[in-house]
Coordinates of C-alpha atoms (C1' of nucleotides) in Angstrom, one line a residue:
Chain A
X1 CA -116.5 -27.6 81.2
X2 CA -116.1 -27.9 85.2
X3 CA -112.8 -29.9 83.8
X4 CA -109.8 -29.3 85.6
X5 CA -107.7 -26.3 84.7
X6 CA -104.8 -27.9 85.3
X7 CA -104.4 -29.6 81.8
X8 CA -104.0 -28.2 77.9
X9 CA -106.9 -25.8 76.8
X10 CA -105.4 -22.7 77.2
X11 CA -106.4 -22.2 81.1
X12 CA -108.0 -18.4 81.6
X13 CA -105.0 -17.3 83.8
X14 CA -102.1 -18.0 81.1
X15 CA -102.6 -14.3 80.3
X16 CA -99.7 -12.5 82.1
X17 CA -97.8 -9.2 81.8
X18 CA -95.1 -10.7 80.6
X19 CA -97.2 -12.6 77.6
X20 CA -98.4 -9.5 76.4
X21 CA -95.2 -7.7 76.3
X22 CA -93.4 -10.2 74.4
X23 CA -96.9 -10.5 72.0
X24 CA -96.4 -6.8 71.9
X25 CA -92.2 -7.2 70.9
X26 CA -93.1 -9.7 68.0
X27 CA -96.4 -7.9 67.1
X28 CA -93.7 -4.2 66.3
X29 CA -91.0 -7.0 64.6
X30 CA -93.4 -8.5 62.5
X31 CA -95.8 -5.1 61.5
X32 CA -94.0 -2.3 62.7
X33 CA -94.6 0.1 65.5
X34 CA -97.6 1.6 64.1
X35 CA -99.1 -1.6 63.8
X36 CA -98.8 -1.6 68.0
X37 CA -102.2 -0.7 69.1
X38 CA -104.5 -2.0 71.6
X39 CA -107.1 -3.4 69.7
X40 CA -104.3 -5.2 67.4
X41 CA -102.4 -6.5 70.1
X42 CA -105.5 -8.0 71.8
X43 CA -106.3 -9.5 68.4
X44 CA -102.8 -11.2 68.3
X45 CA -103.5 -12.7 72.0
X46 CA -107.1 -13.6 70.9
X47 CA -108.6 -11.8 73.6
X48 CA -110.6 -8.0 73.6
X49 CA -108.5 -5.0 73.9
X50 CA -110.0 -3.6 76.7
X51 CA -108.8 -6.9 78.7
X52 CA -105.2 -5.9 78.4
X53 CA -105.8 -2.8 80.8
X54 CA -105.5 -5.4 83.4
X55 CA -101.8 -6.7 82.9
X56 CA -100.7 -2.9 81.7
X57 CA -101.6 0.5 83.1
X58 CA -102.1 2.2 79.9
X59 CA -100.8 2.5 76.3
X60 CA -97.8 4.4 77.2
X61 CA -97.2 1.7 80.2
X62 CA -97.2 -0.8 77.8
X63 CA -94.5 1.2 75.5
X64 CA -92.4 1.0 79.1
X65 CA -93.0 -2.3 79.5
X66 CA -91.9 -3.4 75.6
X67 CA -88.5 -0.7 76.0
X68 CA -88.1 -2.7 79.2
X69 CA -88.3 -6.1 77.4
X70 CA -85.8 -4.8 75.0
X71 CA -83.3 -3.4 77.4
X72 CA -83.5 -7.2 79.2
X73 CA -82.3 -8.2 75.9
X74 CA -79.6 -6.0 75.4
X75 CA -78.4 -6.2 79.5
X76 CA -78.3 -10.0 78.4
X77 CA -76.3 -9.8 75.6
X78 CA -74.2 -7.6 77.2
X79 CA -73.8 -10.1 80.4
X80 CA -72.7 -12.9 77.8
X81 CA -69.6 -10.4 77.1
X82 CA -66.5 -11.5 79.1
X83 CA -66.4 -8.9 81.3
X84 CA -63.0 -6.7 82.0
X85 CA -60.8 -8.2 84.4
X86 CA -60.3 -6.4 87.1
X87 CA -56.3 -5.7 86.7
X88 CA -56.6 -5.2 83.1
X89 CA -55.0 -2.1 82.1
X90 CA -56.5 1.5 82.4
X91 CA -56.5 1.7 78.6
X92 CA -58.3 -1.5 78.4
X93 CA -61.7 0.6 79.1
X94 CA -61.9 1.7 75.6
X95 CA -62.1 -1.3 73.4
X96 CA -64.6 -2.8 75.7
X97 CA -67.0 0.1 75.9
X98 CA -66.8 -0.4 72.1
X99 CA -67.6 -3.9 71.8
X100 CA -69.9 -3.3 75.0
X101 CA -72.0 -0.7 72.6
X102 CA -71.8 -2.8 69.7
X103 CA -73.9 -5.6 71.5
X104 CA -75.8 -3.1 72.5
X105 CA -76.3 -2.0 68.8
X106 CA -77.0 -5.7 67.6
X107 CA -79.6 -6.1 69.6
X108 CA -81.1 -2.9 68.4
X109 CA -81.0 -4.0 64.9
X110 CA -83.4 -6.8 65.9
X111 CA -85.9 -4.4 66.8
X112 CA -85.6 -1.4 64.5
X113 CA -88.9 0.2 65.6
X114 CA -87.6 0.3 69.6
X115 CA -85.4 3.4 68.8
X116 CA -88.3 4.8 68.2
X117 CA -89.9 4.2 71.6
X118 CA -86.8 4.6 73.5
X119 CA -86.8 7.7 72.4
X120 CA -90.1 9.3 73.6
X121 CA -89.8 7.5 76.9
X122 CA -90.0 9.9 79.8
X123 CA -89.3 7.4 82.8
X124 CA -86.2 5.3 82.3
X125 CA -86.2 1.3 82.5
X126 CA -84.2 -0.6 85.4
X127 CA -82.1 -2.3 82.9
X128 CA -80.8 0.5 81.1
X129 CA -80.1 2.4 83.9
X130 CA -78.0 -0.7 84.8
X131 CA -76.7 -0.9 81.7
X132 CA -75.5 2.4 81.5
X133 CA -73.8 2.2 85.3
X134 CA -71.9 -0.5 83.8
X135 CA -70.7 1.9 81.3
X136 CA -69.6 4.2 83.6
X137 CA -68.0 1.3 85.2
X138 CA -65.2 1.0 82.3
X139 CA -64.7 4.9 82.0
X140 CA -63.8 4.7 85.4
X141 CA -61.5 1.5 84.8
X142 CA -60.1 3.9 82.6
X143 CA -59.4 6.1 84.9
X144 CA -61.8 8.9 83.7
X145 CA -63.3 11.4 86.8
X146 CA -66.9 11.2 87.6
X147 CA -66.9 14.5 85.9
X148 CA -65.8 13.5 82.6
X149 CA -67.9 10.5 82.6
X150 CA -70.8 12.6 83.0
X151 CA -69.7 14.8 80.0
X152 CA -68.8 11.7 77.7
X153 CA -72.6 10.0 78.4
X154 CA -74.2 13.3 77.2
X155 CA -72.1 13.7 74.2
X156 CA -72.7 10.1 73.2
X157 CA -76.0 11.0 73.6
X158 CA -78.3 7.5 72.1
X159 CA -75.1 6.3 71.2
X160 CA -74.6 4.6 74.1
X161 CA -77.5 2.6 73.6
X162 CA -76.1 1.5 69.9
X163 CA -78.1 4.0 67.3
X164 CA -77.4 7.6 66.5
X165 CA -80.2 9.1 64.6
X166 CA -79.9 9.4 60.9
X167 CA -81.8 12.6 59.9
X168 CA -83.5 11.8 56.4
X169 CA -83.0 8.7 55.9
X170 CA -84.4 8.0 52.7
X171 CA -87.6 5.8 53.7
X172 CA -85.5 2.7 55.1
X173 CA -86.6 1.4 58.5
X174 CA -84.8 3.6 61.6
X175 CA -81.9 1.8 62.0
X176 CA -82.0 -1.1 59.8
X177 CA -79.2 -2.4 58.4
X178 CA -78.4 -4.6 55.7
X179 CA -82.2 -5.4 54.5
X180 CA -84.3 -3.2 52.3
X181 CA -82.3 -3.0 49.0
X182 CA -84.8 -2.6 45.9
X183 CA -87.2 0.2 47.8
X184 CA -84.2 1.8 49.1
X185 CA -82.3 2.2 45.9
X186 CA -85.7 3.8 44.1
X187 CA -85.8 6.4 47.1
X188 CA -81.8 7.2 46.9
X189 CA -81.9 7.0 43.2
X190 CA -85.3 10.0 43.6
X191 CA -83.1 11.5 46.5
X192 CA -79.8 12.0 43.8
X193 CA -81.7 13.2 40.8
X194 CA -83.6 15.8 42.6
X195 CA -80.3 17.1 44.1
X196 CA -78.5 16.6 40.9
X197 CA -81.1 18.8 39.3
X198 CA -80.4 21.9 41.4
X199 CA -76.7 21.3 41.0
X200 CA -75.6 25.3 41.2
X201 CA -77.9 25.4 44.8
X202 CA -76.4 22.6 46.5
X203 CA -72.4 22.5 44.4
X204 CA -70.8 20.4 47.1
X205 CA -73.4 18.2 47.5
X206 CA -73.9 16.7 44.2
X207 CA -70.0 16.4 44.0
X208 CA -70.0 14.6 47.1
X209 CA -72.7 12.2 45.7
X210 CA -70.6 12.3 42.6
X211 CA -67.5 10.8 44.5
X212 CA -68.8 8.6 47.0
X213 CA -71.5 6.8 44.1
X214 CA -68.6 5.3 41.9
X215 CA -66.6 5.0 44.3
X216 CA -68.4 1.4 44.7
X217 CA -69.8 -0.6 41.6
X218 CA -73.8 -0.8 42.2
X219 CA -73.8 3.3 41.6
X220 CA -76.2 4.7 44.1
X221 CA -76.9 1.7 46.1
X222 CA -75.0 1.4 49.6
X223 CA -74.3 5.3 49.7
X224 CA -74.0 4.3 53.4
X225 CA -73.2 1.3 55.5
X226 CA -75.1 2.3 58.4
X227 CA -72.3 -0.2 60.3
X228 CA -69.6 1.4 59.3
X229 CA -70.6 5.1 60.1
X230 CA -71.8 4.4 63.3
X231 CA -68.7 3.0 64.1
X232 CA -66.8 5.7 62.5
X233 CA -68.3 7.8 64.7
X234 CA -68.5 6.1 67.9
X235 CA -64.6 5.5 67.4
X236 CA -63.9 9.9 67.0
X237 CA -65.8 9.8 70.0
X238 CA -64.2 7.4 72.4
X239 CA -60.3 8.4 71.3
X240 CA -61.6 12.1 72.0
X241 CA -63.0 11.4 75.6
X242 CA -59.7 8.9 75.6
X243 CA -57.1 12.2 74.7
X244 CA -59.1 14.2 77.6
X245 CA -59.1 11.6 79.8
X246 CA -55.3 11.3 79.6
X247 CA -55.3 15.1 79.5
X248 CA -56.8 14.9 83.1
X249 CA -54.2 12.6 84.4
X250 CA -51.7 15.3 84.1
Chain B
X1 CA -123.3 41.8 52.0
X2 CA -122.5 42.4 48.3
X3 CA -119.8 44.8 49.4
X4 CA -116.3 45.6 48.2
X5 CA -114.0 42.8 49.2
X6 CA -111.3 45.0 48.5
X7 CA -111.9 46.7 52.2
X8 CA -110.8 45.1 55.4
X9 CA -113.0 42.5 56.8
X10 CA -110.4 40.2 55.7
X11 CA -111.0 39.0 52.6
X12 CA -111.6 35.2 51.9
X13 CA -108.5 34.4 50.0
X14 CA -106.2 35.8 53.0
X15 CA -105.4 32.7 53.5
X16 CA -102.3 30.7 51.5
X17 CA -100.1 27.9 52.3
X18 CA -97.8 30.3 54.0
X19 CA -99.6 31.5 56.4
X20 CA -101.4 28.0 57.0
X21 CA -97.9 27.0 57.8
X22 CA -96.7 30.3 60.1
X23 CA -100.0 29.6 62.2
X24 CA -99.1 25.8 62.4
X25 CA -96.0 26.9 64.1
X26 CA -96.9 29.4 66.3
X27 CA -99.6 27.1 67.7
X28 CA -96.6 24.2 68.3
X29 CA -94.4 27.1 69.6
X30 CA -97.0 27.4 72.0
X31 CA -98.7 24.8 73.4
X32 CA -96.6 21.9 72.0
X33 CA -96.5 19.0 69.4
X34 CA -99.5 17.8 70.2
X35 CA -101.9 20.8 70.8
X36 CA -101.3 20.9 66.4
X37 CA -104.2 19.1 64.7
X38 CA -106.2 20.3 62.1
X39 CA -109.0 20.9 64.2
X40 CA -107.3 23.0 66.4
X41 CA -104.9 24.6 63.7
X42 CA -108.2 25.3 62.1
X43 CA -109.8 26.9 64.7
X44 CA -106.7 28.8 65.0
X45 CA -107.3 30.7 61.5
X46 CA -111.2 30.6 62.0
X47 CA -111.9 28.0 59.6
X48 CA -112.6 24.6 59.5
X49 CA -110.9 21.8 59.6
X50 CA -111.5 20.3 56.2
X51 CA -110.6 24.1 54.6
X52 CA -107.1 23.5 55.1
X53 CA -106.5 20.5 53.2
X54 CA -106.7 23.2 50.3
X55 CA -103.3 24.5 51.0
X56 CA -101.9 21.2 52.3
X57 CA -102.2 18.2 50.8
X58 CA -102.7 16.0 54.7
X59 CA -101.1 16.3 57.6
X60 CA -97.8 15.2 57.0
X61 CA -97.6 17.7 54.2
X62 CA -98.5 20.2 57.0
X63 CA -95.3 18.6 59.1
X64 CA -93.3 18.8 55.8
X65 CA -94.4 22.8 55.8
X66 CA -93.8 23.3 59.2
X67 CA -90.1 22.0 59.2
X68 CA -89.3 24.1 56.3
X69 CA -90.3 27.1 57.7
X70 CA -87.9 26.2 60.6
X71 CA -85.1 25.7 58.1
X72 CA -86.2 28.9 56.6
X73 CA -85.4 30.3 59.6
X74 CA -82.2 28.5 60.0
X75 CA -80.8 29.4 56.9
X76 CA -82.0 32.6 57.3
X77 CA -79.7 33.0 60.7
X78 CA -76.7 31.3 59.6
X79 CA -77.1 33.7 56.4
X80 CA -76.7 36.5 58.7
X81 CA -73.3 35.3 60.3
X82 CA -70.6 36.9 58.5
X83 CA -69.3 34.3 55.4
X84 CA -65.3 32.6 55.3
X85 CA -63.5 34.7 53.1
X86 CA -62.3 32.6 50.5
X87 CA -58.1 33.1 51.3
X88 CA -59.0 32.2 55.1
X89 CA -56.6 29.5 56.3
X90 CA -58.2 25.7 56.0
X91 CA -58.2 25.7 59.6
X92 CA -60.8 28.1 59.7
X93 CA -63.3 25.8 58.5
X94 CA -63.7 24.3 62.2
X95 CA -64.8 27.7 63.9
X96 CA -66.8 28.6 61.4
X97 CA -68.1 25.1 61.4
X98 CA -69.1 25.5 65.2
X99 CA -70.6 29.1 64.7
X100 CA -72.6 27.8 62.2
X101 CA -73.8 25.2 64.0
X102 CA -74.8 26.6 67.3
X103 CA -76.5 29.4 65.2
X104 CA -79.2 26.7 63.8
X105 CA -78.8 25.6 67.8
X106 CA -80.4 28.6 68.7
X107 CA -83.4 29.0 66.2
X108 CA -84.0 24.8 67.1
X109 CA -84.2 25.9 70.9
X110 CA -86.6 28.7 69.9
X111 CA -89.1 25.4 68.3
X112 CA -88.3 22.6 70.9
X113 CA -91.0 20.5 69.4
X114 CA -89.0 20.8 65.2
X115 CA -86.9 18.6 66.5
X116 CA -89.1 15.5 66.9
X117 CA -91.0 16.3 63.4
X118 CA -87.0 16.7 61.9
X119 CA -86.8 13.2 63.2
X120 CA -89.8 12.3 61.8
X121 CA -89.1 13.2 58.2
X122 CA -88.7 11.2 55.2
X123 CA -87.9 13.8 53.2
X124 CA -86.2 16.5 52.8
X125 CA -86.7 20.0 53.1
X126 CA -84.9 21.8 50.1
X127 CA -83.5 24.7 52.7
X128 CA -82.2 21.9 55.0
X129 CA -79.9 20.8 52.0
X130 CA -79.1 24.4 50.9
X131 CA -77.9 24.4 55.2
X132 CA -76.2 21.2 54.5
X133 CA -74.2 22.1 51.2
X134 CA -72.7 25.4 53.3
X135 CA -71.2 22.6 55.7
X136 CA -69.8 20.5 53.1
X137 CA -68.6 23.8 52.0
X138 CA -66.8 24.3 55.2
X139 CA -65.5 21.4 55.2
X140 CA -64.0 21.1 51.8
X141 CA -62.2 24.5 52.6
X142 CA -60.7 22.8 55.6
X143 CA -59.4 20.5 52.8
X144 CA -61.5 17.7 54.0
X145 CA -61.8 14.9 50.9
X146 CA -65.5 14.3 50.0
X147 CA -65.1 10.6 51.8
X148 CA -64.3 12.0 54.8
X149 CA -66.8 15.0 54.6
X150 CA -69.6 12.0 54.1
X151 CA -68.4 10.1 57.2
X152 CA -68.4 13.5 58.8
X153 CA -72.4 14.4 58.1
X154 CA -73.1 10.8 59.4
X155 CA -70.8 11.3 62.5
X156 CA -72.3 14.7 63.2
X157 CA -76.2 13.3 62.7
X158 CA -78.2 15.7 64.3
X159 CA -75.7 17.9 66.0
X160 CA -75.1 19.4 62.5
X161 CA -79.0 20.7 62.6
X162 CA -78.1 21.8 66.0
X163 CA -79.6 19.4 68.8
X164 CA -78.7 15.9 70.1
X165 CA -81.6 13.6 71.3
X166 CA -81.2 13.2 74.5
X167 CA -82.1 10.2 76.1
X168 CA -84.4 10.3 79.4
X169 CA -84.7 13.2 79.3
X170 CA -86.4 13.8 82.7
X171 CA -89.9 15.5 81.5
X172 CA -88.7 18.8 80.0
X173 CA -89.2 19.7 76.4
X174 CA -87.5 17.9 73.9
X175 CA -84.3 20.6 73.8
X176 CA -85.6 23.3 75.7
X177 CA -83.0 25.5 77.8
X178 CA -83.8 27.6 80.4
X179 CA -87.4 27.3 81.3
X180 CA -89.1 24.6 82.9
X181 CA -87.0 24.9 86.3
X182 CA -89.5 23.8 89.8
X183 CA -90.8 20.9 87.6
X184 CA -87.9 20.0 86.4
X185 CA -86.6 20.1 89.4
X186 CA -89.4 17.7 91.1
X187 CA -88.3 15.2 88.5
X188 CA -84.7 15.3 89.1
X189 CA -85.1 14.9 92.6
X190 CA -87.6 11.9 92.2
X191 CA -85.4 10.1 89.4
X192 CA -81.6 10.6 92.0
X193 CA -84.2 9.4 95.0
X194 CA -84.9 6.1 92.7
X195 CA -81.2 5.5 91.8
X196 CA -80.3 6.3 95.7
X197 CA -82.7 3.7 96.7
X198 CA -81.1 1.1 94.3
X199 CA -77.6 2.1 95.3
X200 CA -75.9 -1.4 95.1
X201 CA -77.3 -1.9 91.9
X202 CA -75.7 0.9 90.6
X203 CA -73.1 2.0 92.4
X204 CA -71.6 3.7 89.6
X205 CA -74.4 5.9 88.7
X206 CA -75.3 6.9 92.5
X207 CA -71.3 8.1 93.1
X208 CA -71.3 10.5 90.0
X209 CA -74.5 11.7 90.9
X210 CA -73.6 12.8 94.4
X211 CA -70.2 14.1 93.0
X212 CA -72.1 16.1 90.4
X213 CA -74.8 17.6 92.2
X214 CA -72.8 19.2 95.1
X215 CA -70.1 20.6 92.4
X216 CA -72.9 23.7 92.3
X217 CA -75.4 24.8 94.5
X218 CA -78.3 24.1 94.0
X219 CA -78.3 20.5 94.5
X220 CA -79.4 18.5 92.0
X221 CA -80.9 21.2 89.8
X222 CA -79.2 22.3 86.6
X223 CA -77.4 18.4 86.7
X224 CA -76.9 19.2 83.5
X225 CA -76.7 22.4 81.3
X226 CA -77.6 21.4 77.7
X227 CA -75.6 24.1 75.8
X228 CA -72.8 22.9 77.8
X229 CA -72.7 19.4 77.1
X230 CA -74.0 20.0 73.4
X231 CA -71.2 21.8 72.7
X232 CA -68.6 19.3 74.4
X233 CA -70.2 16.8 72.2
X234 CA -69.9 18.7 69.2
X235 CA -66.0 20.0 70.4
X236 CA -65.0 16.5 70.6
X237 CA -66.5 15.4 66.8
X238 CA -64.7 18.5 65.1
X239 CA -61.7 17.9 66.9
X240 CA -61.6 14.3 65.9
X241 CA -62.8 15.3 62.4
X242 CA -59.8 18.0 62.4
X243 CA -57.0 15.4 63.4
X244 CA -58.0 13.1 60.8
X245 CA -58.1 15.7 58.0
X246 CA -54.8 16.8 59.3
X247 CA -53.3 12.9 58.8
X248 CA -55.3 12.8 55.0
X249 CA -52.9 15.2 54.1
X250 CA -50.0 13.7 55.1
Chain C
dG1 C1' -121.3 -30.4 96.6
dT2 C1' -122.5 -25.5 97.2
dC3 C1' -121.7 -20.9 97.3
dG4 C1' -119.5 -16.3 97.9
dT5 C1' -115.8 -13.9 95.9
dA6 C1' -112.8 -11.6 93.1
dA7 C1' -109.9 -11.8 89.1
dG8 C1' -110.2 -11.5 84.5
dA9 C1' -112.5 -11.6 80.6
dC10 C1' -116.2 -9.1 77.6
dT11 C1' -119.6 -5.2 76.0
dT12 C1' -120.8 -0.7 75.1
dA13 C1' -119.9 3.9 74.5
dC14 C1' -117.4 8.5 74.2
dG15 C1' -114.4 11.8 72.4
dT16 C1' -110.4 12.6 69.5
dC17 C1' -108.0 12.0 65.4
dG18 C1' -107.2 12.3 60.0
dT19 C1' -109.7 12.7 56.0
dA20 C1' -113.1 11.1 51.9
dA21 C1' -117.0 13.0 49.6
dG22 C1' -120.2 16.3 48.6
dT23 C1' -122.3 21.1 48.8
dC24 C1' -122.6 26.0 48.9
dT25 C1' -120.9 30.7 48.1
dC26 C1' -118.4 34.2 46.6
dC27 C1' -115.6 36.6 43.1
dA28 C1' -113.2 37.4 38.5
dT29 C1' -114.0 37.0 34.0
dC30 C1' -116.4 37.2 29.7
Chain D
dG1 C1' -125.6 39.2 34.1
dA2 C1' -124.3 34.5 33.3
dT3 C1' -120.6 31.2 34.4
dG4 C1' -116.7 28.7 36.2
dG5 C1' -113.8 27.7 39.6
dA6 C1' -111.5 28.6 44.0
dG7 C1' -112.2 28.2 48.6
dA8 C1' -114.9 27.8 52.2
dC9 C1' -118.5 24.7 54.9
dT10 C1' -121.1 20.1 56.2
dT11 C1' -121.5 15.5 57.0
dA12 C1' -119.7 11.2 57.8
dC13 C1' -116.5 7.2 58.4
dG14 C1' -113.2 4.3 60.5
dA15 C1' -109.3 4.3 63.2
dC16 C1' -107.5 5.3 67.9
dG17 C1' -107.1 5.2 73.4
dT18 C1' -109.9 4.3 77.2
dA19 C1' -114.0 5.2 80.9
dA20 C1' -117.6 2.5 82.9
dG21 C1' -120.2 -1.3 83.6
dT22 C1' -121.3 -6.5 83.1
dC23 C1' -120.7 -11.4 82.8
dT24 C1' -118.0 -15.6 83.5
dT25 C1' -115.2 -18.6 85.7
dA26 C1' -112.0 -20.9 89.0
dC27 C1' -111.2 -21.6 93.8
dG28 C1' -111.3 -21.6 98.9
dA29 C1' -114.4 -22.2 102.8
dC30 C1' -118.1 -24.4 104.5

DNA sequence: GTCGTAAGACTTACGTCGTAAGTCTCCATC
DNA sequence: GATGGAGACTTACGACGTAAGTCTTACGAC
């Protein structure tokens, strides 16, 4: 018992703030974000729940603490990018604030529930702010005034980050991408047949469905590739703040 | 005791699903999100708590109520705006696009908390689709094909109900406008004192802050007006949507 | 070795939430 | 006037976050 503490066994001070953050990460991968309480997390670290008040503040410290884990991720993946050489040219900002918010975006998809979080957070995290300074740090390469810079992060809006908010989507997890095929196919096939049945209320939505269903084999399924619209729309977005950018210039 | 029920004294079955719901908003309308519990909702209409699951099958059935009433409301207000004539010039549809969109902008900034709950829905609200088809309809007058009017609704996201999450935001209400200025104003000035203190670190960031704040008075207050950048946002995605409809023709 | 100390765990308890299950009470109908 | 059912009330349970207090253990000073 009085055995030295220095050896296996699980010493009583391997509990750190970091440890429960990143039990707290896998704990939302594995169950989901509602599955993120106290009493469960303690569980998972085999200790009581009240014991984790002393490595986090509160509950909404510890959401903080797990966005923060996440934006160390995504800062990381971002720093693995070769970054933009300094006499590239002006127009060089665009294509690498696209693959910069793609990365971004990948690491998201690891951690569908942290959308979520980011969301409803209130303070910001040190490495998104840094992340987003390095944004600004291309529009500028580009040539784009402080002002417009501040105008293109708004209208981005979470896109920066890599998600844009899907209103309704049919059950799926928040940003999920390619997994969840059976369960999602029984909610969009629910989601068309209820539309289809008021067809006179909603005329140009059932003909949309219409098109865009057989337009791929596997009828319903893959309405949307969540990849491919973000994209879509992350790309109207950067060649509009490109065209005003090169508006300012003259 | 045995009187009439047919005189005032409000009679017991006053009380329906409608005006369940209507109560349910007005509460969130005015002290927020999470002031709306049954409990509270319940002692809002002088019953108890348990009484309402008569008219709503649980709470998320309550949410589900609440945001159809909004988009009651909604349709309601773009209803109101006067309709395309049917021999208006395709180009129309992008005005009439924006108008329709900043009129459910307005009746989401009157219900700052509907945007979270819209967020929060799996389903869908039958006048949120009605909303929905009258965009597509917009669109398909612009000539739009039904594969570009889909990536269009997913490019659009939220801005087509009207708001845009935006991220950080420092304390306010979720998309509230005016009010809300000294606090707002404390938590501007503490979150610019953080980044000034981490200047090197962000060198970016601190520069289009000072260049921002001293464009008005004020300081650092009003950084950013919401309508304003909503609407750049928005500008930006019709514009982009407009150019590409103009090359499907081609 | 012994012992004081304090960090870090555990225990207990409270108030809130959503809601399952059961009861009572009024009113419309026959 | 009896009856059935809608719509209210009552009670209770198991989550949740967390305040407050207690016990245990490792470690430095003696």
């Amino acid at each position: 018992m009085t055995s030295p503490r220095t050896a296996g066994t699980a010493p009583r001070t391997a509990l750190t703030r970091a440890r429960v953050l990143e039990s707290a990460v896998a704990l939302a991968d594995r169950d989901g974000l509602g599955a993120l309480t106290m009493r469960s997390l303690a569980r998972e670290l085999g200790i009581e729940a009240m014991s984790l008040y002393h490595h986090v503040a509160n509950k909404e410290d510890l959401l903080d603490g797990v966005v923060d884990v996440v934006a160390a991720e995504i800062q990381e993946a971002v720093g693995e990018l070769e970054p933009l050489a300094d006499d590239a040219p002006p127009s060089a900002w665009k294509p690498a604030m696209r693959r910069q918010i793609l990365t971004a975006r990948s690491v998201l998809l690891r951690h569908p529930w942290a959308t979520t979080v980011l969301e409803s957070r209130t303070s910001f995290s040190l490495h998104i702010v840094r992340y987003y300074d390095s944004l600004l740090g291309l529009m500028r390469h580009g040539g784009l005034s402080y002002d417009l810079v501040h105008h293109a992060m708004h209208a981005l809006g979470s896109r920066a980050l890599g998600f844009s908010q899907e209103l309704f989507e049919p059950d799926g997890a928040a940003a999920g991408s390619a997994a969840g095929g059976a369960a999602q196919e029984g909610a969009d096939d629910a989601a068309t047949a209820m539309l289809t049945q008021m067809a006179d209320e909603v005329p140009h939505m059932v003909e949309m469905l219409a098109e865009i269903s057989h337009e791929e084999p596997g009828s319903t399924l893959g309405w949307c590739d969540d990849q491919t619209e973000f994209e879509f729309g992350l790309d109207i977005l950067l060649d509009g703040l490109d065209r005003l950018a090169e508006r300012e210039k003259r």
